[in-house]
Short mmCIF file of C-alpha atoms in Angstrom, two decimals:
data_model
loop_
_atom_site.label_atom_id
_atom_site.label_comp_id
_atom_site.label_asym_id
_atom_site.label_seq_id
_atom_site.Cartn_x
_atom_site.Cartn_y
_atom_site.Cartn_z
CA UNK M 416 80.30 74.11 125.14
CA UNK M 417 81.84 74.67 121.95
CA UNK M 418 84.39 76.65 121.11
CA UNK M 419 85.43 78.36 118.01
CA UNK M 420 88.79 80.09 117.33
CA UNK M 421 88.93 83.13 114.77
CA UNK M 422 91.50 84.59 112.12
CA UNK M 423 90.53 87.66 111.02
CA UNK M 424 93.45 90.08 108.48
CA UNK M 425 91.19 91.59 106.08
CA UNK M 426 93.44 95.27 106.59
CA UNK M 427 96.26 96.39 108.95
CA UNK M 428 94.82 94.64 111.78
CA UNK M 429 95.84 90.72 111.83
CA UNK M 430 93.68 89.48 114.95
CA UNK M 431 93.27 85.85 116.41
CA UNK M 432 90.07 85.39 119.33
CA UNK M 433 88.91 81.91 120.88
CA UNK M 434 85.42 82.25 121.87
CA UNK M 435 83.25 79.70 123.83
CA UNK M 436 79.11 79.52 123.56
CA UNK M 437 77.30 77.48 125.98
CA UNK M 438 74.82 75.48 123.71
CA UNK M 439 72.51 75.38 126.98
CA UNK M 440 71.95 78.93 125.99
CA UNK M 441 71.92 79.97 129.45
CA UNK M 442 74.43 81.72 129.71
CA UNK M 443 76.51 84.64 127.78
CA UNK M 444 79.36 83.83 125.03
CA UNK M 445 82.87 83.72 126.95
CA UNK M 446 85.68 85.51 125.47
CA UNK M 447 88.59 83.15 126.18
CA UNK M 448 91.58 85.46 124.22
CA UNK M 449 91.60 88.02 121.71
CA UNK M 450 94.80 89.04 120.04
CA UNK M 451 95.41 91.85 118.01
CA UNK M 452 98.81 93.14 116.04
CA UNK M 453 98.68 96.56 114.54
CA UNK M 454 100.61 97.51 111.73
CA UNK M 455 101.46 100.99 111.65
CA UNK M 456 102.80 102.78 109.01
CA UNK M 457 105.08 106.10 109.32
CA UNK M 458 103.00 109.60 109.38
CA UNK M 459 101.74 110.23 106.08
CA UNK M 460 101.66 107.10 104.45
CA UNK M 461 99.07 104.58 104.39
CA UNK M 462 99.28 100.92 104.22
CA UNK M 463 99.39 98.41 100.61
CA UNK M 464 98.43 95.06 100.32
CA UNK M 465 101.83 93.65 100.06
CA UNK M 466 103.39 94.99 103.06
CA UNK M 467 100.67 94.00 104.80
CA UNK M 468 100.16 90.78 104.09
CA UNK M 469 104.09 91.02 105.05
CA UNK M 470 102.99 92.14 108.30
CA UNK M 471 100.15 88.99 108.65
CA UNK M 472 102.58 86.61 108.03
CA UNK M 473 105.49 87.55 110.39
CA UNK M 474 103.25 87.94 113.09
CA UNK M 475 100.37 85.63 112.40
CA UNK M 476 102.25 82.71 114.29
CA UNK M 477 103.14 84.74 117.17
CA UNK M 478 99.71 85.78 118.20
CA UNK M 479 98.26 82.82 117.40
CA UNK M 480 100.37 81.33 120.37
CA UNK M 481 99.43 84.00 122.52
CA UNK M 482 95.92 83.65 122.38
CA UNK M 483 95.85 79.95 122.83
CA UNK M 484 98.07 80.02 125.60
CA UNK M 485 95.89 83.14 127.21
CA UNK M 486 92.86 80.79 126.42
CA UNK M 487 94.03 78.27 127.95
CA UNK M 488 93.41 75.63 125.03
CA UNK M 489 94.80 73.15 122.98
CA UNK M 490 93.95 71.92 119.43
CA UNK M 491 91.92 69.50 120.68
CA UNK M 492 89.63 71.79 122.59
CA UNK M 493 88.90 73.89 119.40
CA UNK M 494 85.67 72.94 117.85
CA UNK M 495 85.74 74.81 114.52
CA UNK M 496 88.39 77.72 112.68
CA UNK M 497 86.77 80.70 111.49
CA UNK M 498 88.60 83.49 109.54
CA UNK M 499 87.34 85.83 107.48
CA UNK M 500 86.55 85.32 104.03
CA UNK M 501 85.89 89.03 102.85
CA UNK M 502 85.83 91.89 102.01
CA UNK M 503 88.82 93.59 102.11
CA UNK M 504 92.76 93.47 100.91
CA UNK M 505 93.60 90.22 99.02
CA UNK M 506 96.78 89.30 99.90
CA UNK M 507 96.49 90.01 103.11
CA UNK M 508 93.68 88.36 103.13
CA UNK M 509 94.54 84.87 101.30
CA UNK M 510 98.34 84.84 103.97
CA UNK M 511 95.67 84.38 106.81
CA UNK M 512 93.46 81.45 104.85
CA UNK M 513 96.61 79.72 103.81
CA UNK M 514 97.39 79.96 107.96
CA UNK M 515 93.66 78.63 108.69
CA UNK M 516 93.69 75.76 105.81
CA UNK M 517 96.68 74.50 107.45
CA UNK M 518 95.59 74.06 110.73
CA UNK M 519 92.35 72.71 109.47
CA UNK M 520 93.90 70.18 107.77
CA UNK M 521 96.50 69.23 110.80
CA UNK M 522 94.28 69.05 113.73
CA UNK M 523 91.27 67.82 111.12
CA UNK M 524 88.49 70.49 111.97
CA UNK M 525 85.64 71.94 109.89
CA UNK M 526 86.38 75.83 108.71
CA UNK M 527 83.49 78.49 108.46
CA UNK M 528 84.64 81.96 106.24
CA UNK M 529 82.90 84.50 107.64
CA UNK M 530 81.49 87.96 106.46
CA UNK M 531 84.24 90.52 108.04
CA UNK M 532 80.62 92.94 108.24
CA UNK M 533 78.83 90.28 109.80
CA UNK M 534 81.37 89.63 112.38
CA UNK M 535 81.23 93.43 113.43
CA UNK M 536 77.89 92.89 113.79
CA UNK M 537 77.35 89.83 115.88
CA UNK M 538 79.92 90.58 118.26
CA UNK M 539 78.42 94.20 118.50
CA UNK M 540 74.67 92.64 119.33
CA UNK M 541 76.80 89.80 121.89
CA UNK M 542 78.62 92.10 123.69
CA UNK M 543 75.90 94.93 124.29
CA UNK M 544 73.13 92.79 123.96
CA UNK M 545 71.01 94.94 121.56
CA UNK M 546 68.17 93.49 120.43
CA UNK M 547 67.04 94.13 117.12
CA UNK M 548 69.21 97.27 116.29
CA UNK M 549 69.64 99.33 113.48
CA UNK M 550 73.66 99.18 112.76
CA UNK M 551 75.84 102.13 111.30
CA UNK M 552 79.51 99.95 110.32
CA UNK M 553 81.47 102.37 110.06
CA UNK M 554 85.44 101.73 109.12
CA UNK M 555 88.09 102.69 107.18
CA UNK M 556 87.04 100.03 104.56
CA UNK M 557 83.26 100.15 104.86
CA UNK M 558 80.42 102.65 105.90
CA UNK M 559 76.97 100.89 105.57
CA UNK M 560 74.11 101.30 107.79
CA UNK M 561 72.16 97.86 108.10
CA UNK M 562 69.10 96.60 109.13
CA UNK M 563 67.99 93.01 109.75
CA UNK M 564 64.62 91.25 108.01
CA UNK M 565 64.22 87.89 106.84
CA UNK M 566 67.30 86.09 107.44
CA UNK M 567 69.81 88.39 105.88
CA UNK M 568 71.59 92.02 106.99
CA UNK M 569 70.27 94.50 104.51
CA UNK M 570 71.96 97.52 103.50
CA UNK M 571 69.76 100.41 104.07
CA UNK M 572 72.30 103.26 103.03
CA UNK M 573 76.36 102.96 102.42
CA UNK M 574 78.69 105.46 100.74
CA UNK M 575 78.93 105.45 97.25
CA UNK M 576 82.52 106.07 97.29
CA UNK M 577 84.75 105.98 99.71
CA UNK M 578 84.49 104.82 103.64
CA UNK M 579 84.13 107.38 106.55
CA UNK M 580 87.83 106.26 108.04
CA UNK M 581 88.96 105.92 104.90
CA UNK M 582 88.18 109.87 104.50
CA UNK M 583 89.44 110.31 107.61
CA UNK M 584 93.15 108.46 107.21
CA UNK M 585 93.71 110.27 104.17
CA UNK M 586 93.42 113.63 105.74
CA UNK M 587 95.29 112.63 109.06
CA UNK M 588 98.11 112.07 106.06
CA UNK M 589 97.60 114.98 104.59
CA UNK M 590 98.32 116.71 107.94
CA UNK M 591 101.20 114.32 108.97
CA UNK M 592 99.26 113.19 112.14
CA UNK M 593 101.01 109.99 113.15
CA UNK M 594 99.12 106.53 112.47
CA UNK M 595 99.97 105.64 116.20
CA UNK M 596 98.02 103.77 117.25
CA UNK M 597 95.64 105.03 114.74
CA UNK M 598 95.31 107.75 112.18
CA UNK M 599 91.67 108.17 113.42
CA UNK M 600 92.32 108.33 117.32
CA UNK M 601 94.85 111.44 116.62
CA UNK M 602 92.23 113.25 114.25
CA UNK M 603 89.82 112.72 117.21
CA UNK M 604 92.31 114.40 119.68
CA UNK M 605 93.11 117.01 117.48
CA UNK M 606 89.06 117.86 117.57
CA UNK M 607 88.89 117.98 120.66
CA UNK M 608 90.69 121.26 121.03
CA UNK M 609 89.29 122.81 117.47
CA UNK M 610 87.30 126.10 118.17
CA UNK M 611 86.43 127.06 114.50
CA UNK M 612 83.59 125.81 112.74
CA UNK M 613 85.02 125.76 108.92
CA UNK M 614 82.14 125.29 106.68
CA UNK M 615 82.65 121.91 104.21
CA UNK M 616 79.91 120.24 101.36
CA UNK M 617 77.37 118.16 103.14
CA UNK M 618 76.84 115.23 101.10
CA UNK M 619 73.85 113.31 101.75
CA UNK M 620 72.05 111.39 98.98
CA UNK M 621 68.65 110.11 100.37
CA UNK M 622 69.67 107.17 102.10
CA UNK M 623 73.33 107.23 100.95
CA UNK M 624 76.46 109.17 101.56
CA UNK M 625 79.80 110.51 99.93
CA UNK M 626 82.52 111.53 101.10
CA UNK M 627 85.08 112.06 98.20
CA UNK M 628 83.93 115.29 97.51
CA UNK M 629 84.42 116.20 101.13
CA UNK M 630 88.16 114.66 101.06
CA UNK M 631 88.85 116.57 97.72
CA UNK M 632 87.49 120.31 99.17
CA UNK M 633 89.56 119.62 102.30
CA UNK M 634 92.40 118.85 101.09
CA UNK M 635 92.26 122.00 99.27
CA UNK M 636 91.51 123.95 102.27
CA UNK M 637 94.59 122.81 103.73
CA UNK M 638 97.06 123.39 101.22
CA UNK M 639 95.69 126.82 100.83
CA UNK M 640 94.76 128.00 104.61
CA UNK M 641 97.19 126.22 106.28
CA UNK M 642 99.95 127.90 105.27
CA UNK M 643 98.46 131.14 105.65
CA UNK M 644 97.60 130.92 109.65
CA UNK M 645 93.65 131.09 108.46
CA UNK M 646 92.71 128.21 109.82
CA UNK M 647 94.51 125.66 112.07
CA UNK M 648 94.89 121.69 111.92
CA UNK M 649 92.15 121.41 114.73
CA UNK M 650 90.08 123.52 113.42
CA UNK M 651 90.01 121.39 110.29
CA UNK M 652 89.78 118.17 112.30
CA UNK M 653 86.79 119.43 114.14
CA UNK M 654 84.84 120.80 110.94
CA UNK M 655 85.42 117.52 108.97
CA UNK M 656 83.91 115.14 111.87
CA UNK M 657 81.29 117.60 112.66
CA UNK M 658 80.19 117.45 108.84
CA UNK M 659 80.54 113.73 108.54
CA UNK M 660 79.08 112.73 111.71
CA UNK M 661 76.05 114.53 110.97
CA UNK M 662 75.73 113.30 108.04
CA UNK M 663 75.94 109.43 109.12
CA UNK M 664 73.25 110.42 112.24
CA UNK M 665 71.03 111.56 109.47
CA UNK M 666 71.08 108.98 107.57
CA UNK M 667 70.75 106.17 110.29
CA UNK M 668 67.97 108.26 111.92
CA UNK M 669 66.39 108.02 108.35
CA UNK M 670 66.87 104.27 108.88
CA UNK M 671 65.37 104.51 112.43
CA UNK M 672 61.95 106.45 110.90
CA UNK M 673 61.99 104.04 108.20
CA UNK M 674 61.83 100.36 109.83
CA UNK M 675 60.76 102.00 113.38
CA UNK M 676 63.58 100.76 115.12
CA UNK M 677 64.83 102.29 118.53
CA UNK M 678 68.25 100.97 119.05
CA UNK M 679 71.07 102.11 117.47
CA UNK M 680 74.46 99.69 117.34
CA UNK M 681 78.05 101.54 116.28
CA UNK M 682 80.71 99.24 115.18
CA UNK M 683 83.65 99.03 113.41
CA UNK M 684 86.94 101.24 114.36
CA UNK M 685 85.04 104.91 113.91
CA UNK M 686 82.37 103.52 116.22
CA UNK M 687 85.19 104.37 118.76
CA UNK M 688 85.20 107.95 118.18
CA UNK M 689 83.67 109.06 121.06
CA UNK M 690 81.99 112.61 119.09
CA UNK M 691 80.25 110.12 117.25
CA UNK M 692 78.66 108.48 120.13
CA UNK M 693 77.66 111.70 121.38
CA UNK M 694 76.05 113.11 118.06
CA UNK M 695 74.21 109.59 117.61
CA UNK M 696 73.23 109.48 121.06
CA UNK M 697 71.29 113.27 121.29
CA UNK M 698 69.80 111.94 118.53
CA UNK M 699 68.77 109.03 119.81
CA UNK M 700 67.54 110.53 123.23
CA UNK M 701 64.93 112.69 120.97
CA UNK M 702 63.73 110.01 119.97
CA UNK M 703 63.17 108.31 123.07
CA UNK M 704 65.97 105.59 121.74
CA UNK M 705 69.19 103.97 122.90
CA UNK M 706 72.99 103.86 121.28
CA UNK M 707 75.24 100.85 121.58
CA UNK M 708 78.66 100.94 121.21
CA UNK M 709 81.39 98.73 122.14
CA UNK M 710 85.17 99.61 123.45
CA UNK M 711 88.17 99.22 121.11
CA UNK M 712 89.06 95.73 122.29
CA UNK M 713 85.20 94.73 119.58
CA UNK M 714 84.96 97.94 117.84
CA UNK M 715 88.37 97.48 116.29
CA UNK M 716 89.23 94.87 113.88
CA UNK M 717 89.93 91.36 115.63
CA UNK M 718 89.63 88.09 115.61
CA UNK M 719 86.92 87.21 118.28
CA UNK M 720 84.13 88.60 116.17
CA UNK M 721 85.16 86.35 113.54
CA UNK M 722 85.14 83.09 116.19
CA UNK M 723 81.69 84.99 117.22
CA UNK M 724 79.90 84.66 113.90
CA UNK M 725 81.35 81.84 112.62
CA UNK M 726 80.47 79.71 115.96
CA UNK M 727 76.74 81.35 115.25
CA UNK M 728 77.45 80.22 111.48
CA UNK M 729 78.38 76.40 112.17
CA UNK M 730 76.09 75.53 115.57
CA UNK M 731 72.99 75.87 112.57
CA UNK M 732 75.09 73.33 111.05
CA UNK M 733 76.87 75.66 108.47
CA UNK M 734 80.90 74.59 107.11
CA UNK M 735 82.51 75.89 104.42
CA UNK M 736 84.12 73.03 102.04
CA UNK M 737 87.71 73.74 101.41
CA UNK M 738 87.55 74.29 98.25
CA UNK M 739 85.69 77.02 98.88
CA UNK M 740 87.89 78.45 101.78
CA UNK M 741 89.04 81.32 99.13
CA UNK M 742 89.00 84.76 99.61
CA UNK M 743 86.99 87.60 98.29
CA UNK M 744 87.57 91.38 98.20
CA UNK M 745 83.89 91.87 97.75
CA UNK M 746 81.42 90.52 99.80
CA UNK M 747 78.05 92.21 100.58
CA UNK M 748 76.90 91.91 103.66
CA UNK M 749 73.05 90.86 102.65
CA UNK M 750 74.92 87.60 100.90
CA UNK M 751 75.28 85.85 103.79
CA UNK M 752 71.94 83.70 104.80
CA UNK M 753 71.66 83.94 108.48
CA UNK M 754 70.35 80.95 109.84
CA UNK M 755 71.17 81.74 113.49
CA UNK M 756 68.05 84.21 113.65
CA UNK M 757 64.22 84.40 113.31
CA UNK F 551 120.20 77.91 88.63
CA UNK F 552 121.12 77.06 85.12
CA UNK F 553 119.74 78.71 82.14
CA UNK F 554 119.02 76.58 79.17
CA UNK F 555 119.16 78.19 76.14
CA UNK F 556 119.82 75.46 73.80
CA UNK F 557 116.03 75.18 72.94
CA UNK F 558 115.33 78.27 72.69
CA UNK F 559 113.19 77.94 75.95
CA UNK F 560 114.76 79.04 79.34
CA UNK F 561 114.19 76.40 82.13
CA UNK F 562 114.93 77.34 85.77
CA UNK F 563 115.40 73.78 88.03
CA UNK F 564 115.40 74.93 91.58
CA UNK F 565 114.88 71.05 92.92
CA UNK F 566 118.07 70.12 95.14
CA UNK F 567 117.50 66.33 94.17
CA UNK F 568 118.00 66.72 90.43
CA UNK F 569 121.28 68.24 89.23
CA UNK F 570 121.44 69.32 85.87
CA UNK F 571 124.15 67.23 84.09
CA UNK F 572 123.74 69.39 80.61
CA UNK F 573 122.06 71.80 78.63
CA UNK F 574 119.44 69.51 77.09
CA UNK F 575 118.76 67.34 80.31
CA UNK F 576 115.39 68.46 82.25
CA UNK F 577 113.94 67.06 85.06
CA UNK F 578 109.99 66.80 84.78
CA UNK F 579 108.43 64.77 87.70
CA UNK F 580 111.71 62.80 87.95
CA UNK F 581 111.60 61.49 84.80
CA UNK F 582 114.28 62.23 82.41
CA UNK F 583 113.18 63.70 78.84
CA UNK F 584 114.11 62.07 75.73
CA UNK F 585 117.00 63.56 74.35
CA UNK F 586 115.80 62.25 70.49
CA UNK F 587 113.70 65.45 71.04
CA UNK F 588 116.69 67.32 69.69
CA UNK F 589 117.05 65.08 66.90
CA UNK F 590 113.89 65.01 65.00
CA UNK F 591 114.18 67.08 62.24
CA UNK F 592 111.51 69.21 62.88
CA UNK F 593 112.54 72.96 64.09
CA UNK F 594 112.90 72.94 67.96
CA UNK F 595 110.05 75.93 68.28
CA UNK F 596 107.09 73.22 67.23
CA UNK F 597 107.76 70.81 69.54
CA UNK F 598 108.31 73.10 72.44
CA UNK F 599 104.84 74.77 71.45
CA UNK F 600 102.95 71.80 71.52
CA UNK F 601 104.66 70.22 74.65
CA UNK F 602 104.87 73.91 76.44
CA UNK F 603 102.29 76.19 75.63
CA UNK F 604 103.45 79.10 77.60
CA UNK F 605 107.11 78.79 77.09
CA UNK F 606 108.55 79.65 80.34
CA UNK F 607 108.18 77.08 82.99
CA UNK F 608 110.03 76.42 86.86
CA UNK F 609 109.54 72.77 88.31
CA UNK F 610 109.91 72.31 92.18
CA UNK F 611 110.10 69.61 94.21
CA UNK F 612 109.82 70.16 98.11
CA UNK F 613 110.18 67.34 100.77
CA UNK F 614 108.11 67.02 103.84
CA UNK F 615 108.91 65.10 106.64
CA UNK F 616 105.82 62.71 105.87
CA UNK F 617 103.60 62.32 103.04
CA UNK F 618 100.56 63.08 105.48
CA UNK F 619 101.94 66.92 105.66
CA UNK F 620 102.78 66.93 102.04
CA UNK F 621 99.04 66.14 100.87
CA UNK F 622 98.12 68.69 103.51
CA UNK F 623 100.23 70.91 101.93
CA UNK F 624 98.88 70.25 98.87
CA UNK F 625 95.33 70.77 99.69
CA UNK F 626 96.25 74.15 101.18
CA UNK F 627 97.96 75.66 98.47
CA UNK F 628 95.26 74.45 95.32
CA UNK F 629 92.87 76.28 96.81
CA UNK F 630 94.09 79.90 95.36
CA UNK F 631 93.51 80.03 92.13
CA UNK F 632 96.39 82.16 90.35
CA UNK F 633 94.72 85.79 89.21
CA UNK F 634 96.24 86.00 85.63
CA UNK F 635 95.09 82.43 84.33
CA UNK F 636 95.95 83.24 80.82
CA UNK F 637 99.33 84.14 81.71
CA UNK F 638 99.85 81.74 84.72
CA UNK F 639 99.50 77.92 84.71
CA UNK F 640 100.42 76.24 88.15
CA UNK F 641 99.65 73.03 89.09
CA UNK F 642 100.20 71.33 92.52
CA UNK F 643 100.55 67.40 93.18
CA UNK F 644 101.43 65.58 96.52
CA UNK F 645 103.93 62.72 95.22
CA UNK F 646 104.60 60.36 99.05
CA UNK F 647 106.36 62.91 101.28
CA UNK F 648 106.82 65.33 98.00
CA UNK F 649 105.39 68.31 97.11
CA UNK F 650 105.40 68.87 93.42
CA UNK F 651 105.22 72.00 91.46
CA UNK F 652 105.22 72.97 87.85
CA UNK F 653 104.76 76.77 86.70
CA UNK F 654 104.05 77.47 83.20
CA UNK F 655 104.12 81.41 82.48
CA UNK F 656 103.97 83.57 79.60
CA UNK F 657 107.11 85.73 80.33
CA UNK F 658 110.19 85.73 82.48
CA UNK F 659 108.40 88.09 84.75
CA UNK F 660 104.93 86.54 84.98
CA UNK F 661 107.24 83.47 86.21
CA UNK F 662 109.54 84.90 88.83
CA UNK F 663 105.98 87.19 90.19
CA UNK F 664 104.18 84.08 90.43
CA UNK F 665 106.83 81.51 92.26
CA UNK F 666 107.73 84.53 94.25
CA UNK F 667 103.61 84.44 95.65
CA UNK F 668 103.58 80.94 96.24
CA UNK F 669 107.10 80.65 97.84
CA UNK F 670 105.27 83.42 100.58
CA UNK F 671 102.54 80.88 101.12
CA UNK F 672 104.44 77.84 101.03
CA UNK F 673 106.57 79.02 103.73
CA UNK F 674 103.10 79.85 105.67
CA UNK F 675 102.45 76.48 105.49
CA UNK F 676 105.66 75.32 106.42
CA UNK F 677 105.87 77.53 109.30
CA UNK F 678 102.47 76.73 111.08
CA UNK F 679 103.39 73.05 110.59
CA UNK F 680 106.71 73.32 112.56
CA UNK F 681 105.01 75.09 115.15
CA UNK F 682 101.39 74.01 115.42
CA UNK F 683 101.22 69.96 114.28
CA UNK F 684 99.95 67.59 116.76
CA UNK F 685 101.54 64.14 116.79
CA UNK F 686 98.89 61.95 115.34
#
């Protein structure tokens, strides 16, 4: 029954998970803890690297205690320390690894870095059980939708600029919404009660998206309308998610038609949004498919989806030396061999 | 933190353990330099170029309680490589229950940007060892 515990930092969230697999296979992963400290920056402004990694380090400690104590384990019981090895921020990144080394080293167990991606993934497919899904990641620092063949997650369409939360954030700034508990969650409210339909660019490119363009014409519209009274903040909050939602469900429904796939699996923090579920999902239903999505405790950055796919990672017999426990700001998702699957 | 000046090469000694009795006295892994340096009759500049290439350097010593956290220590910290290599030259060695440190930068600021960095992560390392070692 091994058990695997996770650091995962790679933005604003720093997350620690202990996970347990039963190696008889019989029964479902156990989520023992899983931590999470947001750091939240004041309305308008987003977050940098080096207060972040700030942020890891004064709290890293802290949670770490709280999820072994909530797991009920000691250093002893832990089989294997997974964190993530990329993509995303560097310092923040590297503060975490120097945490993980460390305890490697002192209680003298193996380390796996893990794909950030990959871990939205497998603890997406654990947690809904989902099959053989096609998966739209979409966060603040990536937007991909991925299929699996042969051993690796391949990309089947991304942005070509920025990410879909990303996008979002910076308009929630532009606004002032507050980033409590996130800048997302209060564009998402703000929707809700938006009764104009502004018309915005609709930037598909075959399998791919952007969404710079989008940001750029928006933020225009605000400074200009705004003031005026022609258009209010929900209005604008409901026109940008119905523009970029629809243009994510065409582009994983193109993925759908393409590999003949009926599941669909949301993850990473916009999976929360609950519009998008509902766009994906009447899309879905006319196609005689199914969506997945997980709650914010998995959809979220955190550190049990790290423990998840590194556990997957090391029971096929997979370590990563130490000196090669480095971080990366870019690491594509189709790099990682996955041995754990046919 | 004295600055020394009379080579024509600032040289910051953080290290507790070795006090700096004069201006041409340096500490560099506990051994004392030669003072004859300063008496050759070549101009200072060459030798400092060929014995520091960068001409800014910080030398640290750090004690652990044991020599089995200081190699750990060690281990943990060599792992990073710094990001401006042709600017930045660090290099880490576990000496018994030392940790030894010696920073060779290009300028003043290249210096203080790096030590600042590692002092972050060295305290990381400190930190989870106070609270997270097992007694072996």
């Amino acid at each position: 029954m091994p058990i695997a515990l996770g650091l995962e930092g790679s933005a604003n969230k720093l997350g620690i998970g202990i996970i347990q697999h039963d190696d008889t296979g019989k029964s479902p992963a156990k989520v023992l803890s899983n931590i999470r400290d947001t750091y939240i920056t004041p309305p308008g402004q987003g977050f940098l690297p080096r207060d972040t990694a700030q942020h890891h380090r004064d709290c890293i400690l802290q949670v770490l205690r709280k999820a072994m104590k909530e797991a009920n384990v000691t250093p002893k019981d832990i089989d294997v320390i997974c964190f993530t090895k990329g993509p995303g921020m560097g310092a923040p990144l590297t503060s975490v690894a120097v945490v993980a080394r460390t305890l490697a080293l002192m209680w003298n167990k193996p380390m796996v870095g893990v794909n950030h991606c990959i871990g939205h993934i497998e603890m997406g497919r654990e947690i809904t059980g989902a099959g053989n899904p096609i998966v739209l990641y979409v966060s603040g620092g990536n937007t991909q939708v991925i299929a699996y063949s042969q051993n690796r997650y391949r990309i089947f369409g991304e942005t070509l600029d920025i990410a879909i939360g990303n996008c979002l954030d910076r308009f929630a700034r532009i606004l002032g919404l507050s980033n409590d508990p996130s800048p997302g969650h209060n564009i998402e409210q703000y929707a809700k009660r938006g009764k104009n339909y502004v018309p915005l660019p609709y930037t598909v490119k075959g399998m791919d998206v952007s969404f710079s363009g989008i940001l750029s014409h928006i933020e225009s519209l605000a400074e200009e309308q705004l003031k005026a009274g022609t258009v209010t903040p929900e209005d604008l909050c409901y026109s940008l998610q119905e523009t970029l939602f629809a243009m994510l469900v065409e582009i994983t429904e193109r993925a759908m038609a393409h590999v003949g796939s009926q599941e669909v699996l949301l993850v990473g923090g916009v999976a929360c949004n609950e519009k998008l579920q509902e766009m994906m999902g009447q899309m879905a239903e006319q196609r005689g498919g199914k969506v997945f999505a997980t709650d914010e405790r998995f959809c979220i950055d955190n550190g049990i989806m790290i423990a998840q796919a590194g556990l997957l990672a090391y029971s096929t017999g997979y370590e990563t030396p130490l000196e090669k426990t480095t971080c990366t700001q870019r690491f594509r998702t189709d790099e990682v061999y996955v041995a754990w699957r046919e | 933190m004295k600055m020394d000046n009379a080579l024509g090469k600032k040289k910051y000694d953080l290290t507790a353990a070795t006090a700096h009795t004069g201006p041409l006295e340096v500490s560099h892994r506990g051994r004392r330099r030669k003072k004859t340096r300063v008496r050759l009759s070549l101009p200072t500049n060459c030798i400092q170029l060929t014995r520091m290439s960068f001409g800014h350097s910080l030398h640290l010593e750090i004690p652990f309680p044991t020599p089995r956290l200081a190699s750990i220590a060690q281990k943990t910290l060599s792992v990073d490589k710094e990001l401006k290599v042709d600017q930045v030259k660090r290099i880490l060695t576990a000496n018994g229950d030392k940790l030894i440190v010696d920073f060779e930068c290009t300028s003043v600021k290249m210096l203080r940007v790096s030590a600042t960095s590692f002092f972050e992560m060295l305290t990381m390392v400190t930190s989870t060892m106070e609270q997270f070692d097992v007694d072996e």
